[in-house]
PDB file of C-alpha atoms in Angstrom:
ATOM      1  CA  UNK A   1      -1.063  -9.619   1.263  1.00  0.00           C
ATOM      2  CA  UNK A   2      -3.338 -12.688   1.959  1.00  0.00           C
ATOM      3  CA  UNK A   3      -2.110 -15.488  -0.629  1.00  0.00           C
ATOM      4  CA  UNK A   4      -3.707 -15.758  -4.198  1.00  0.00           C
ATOM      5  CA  UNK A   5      -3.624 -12.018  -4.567  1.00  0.00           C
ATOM      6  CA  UNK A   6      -1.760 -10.071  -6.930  1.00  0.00           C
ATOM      7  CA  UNK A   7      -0.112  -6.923  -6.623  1.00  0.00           C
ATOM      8  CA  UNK A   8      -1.884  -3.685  -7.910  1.00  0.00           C
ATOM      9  CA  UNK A   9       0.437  -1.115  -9.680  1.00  0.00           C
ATOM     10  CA  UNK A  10      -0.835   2.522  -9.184  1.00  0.00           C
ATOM     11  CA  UNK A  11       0.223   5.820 -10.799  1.00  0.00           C
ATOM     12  CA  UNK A  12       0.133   8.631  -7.677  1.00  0.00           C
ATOM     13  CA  UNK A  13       0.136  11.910  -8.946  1.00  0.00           C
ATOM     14  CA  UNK A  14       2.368  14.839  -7.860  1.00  0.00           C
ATOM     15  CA  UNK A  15       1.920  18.360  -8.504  1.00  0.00           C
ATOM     16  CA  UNK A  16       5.119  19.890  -7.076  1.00  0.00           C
ATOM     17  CA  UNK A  17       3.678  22.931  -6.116  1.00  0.00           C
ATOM     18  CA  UNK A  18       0.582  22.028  -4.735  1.00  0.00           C
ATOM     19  CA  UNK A  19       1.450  19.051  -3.210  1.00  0.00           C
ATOM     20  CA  UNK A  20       4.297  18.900  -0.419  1.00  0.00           C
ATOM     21  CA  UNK A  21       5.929  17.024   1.793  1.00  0.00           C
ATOM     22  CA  UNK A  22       7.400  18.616   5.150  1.00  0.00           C
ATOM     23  CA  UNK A  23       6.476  21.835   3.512  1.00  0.00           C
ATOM     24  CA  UNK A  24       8.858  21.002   0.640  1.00  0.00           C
ATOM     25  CA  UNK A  25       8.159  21.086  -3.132  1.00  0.00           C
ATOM     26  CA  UNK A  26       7.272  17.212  -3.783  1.00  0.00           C
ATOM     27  CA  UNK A  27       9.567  17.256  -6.765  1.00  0.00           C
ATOM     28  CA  UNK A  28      11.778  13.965  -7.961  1.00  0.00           C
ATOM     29  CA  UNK A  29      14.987  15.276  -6.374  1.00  0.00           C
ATOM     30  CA  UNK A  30      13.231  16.247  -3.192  1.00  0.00           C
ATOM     31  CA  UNK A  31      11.517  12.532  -3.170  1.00  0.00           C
ATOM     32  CA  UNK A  32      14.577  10.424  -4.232  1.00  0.00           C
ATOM     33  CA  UNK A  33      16.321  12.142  -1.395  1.00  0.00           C
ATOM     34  CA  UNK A  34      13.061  10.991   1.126  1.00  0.00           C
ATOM     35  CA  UNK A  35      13.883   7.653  -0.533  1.00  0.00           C
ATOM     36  CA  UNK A  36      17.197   7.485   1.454  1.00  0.00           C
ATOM     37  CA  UNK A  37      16.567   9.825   4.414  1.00  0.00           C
ATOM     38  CA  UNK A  38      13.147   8.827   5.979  1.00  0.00           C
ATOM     39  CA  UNK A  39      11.067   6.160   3.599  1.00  0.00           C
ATOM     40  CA  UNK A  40       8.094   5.612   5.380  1.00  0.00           C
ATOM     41  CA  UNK A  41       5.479   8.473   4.419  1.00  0.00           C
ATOM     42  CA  UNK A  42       1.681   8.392   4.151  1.00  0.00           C
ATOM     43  CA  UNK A  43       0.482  10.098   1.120  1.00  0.00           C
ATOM     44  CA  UNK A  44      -3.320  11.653   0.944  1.00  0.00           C
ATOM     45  CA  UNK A  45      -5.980  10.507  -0.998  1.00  0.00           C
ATOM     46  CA  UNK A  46      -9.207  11.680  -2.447  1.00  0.00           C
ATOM     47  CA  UNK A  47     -11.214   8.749  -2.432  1.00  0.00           C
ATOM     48  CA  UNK A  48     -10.503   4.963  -0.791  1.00  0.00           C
ATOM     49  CA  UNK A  49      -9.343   2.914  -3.779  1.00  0.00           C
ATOM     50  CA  UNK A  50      -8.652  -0.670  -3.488  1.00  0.00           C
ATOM     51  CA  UNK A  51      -5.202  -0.578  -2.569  1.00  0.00           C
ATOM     52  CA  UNK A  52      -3.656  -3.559  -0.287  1.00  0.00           C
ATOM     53  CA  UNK A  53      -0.195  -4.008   1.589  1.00  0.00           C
ATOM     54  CA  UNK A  54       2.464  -5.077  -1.135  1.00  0.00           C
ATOM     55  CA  UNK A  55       0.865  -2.969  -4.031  1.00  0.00           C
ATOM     56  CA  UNK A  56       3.074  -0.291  -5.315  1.00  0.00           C
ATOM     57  CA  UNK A  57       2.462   3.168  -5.986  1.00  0.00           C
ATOM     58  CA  UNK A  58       4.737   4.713  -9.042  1.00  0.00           C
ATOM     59  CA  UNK A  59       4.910   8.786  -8.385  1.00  0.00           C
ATOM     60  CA  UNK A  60       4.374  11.169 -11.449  1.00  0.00           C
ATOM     61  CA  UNK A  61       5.606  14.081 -11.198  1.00  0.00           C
ATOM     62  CA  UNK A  62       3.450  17.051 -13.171  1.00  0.00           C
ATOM     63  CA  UNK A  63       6.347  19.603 -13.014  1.00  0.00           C
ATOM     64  CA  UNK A  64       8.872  20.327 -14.914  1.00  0.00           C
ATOM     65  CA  UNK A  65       8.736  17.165 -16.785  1.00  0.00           C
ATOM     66  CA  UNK A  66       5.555  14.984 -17.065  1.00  0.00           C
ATOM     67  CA  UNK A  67       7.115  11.482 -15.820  1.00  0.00           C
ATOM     68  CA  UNK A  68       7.331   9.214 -13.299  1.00  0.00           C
ATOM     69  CA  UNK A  69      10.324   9.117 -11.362  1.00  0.00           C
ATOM     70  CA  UNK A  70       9.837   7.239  -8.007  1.00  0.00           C
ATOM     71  CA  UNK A  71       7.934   3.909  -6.807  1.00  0.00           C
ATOM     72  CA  UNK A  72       7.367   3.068  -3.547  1.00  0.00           C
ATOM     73  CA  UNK A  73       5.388  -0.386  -1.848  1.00  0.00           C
ATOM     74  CA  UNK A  74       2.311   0.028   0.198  1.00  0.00           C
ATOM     75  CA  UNK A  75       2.625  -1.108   4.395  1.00  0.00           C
ATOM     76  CA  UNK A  76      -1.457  -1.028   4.529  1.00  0.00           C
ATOM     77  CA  UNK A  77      -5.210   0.302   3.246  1.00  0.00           C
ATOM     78  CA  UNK A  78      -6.221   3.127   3.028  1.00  0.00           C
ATOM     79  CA  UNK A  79      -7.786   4.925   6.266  1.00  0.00           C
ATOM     80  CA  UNK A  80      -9.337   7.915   6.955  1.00  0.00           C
ATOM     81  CA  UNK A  81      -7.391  11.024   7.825  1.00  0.00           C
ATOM     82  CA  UNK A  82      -7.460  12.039  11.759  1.00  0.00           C
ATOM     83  CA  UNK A  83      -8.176  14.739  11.245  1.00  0.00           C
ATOM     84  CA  UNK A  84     -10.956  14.449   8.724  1.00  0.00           C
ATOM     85  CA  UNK A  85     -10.345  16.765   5.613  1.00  0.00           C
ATOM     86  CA  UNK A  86     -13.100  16.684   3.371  1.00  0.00           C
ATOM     87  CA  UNK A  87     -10.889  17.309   0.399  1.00  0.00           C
ATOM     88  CA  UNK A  88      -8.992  14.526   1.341  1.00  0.00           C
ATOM     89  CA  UNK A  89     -10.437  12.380   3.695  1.00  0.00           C
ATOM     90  CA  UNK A  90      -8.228   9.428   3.422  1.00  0.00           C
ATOM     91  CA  UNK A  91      -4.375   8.707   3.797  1.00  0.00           C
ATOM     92  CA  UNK A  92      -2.029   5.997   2.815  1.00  0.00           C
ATOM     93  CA  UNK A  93       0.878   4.470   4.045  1.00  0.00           C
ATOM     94  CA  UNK A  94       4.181   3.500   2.477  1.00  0.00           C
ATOM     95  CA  UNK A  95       8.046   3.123   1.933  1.00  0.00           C
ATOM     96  CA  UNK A  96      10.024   4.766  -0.979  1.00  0.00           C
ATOM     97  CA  UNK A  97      12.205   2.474  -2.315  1.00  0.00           C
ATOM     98  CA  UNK A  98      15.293   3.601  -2.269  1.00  0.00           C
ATOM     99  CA  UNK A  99      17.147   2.159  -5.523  1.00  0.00           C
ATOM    100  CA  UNK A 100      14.303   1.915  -7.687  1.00  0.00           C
ATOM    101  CA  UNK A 101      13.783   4.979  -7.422  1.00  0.00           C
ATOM    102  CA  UNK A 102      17.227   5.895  -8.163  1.00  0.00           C
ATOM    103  CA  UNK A 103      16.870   4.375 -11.533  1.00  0.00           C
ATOM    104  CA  UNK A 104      13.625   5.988 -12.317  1.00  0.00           C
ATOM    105  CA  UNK A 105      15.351   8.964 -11.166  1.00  0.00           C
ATOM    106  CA  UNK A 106      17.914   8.798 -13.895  1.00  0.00           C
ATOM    107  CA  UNK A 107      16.038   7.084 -16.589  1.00  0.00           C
ATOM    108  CA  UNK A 108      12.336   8.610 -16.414  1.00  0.00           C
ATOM    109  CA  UNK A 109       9.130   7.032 -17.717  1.00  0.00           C
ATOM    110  CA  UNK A 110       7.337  10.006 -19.985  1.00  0.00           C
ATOM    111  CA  UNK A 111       3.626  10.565 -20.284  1.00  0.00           C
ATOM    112  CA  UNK A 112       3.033   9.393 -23.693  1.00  0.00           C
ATOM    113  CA  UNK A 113       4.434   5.904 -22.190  1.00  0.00           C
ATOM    114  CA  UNK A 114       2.068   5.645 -19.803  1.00  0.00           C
ATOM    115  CA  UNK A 115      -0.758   5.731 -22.088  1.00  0.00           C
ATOM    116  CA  UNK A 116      -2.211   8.094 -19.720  1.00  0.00           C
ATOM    117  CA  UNK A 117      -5.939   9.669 -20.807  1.00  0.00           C
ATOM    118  CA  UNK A 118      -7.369  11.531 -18.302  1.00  0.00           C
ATOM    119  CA  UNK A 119      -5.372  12.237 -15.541  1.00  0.00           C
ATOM    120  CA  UNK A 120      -6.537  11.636 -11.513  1.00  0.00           C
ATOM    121  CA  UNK A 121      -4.964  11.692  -8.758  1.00  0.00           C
ATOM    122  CA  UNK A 122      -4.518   7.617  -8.320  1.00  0.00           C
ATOM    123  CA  UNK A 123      -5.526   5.589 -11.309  1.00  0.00           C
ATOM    124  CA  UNK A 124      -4.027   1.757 -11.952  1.00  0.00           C
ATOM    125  CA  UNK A 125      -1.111   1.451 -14.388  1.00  0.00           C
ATOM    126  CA  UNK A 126      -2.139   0.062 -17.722  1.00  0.00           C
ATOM    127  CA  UNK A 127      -0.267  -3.546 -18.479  1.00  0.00           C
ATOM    128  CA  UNK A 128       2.100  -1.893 -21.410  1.00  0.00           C
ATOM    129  CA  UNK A 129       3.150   0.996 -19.171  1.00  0.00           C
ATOM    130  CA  UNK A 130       3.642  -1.522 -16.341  1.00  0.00           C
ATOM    131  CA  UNK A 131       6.217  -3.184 -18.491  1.00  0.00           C
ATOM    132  CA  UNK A 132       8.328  -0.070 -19.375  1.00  0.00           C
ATOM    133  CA  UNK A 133       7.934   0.655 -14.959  1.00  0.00           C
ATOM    134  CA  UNK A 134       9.189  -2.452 -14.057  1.00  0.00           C
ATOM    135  CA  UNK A 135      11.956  -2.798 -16.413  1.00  0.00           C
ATOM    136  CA  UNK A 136      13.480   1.034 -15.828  1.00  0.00           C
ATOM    137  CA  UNK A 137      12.784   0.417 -11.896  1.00  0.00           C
ATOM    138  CA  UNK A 138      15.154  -2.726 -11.712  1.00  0.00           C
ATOM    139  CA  UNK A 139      12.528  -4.761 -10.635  1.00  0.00           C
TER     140      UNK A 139
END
């Protein structure tokens, strides 16, 4: 992160059934365990959003519960996906973080304290949620 610049918080949506990792359900047991096991991922995108090393990308989970329940920091930009997908052309890179996520893990943050309208796949966290993140993350 180049200096003067802030970190960007990001909400990362999760459908458990339509999204997976490693052919896995990406549910908050099956992350929290990745978390531990093998950290470094890259996660797809739809579109390139102004994301830079450092930020941090807090996972909600659609299924069963609407919550988030894992953070993790992000090693780069976006780039596009080799090979191209034109649903989603672009990937991410970044490391779970291990015991943040175990708190999240145990102590959810719920929809309605996000202040979440309309949900996309990556939208910023709104400063109020970002509180109630940071605090239940340990960080």
């Amino acid at each position: 992160m180049a200096t003067g610049e802030t970190v960007q918080d990001w909400i990362y949506i999760l459908h458990p059934s339509k999204d997976t990792l490693d052919g896995e359900p990406s549910d908050k047991d099956t992350v929290r365990r990745l978390a531990h096991q093998d950290p470094e991922r890259d996660f797809w995108l739809s579109r390139r959003n102004r994301m830079n090393p450092g930020d941090r990308l807090w996972f909600f989970f659609t299924s069963p519960d609407s919550e988030v329940a894992a953070v993790a920091d992000l090693m780069g930009e976006p780039y596009e996906a080799d090979p191209p997908d034109p649903e989603f052309p672009y990937r991410v890179d970044v490391t779970l973080l291990s015991g943040p996520t175990d708190a999240l893990h145990g102590d959810p943050v719920g929809r309605d304290e996000l202040e979440l309208g309309q949900v996309r796949s990556v939208q910023k966290v709104k400063p109020a949620a970002l509180k109630i993140l940071l605090e239940r993350a340990g960080l």
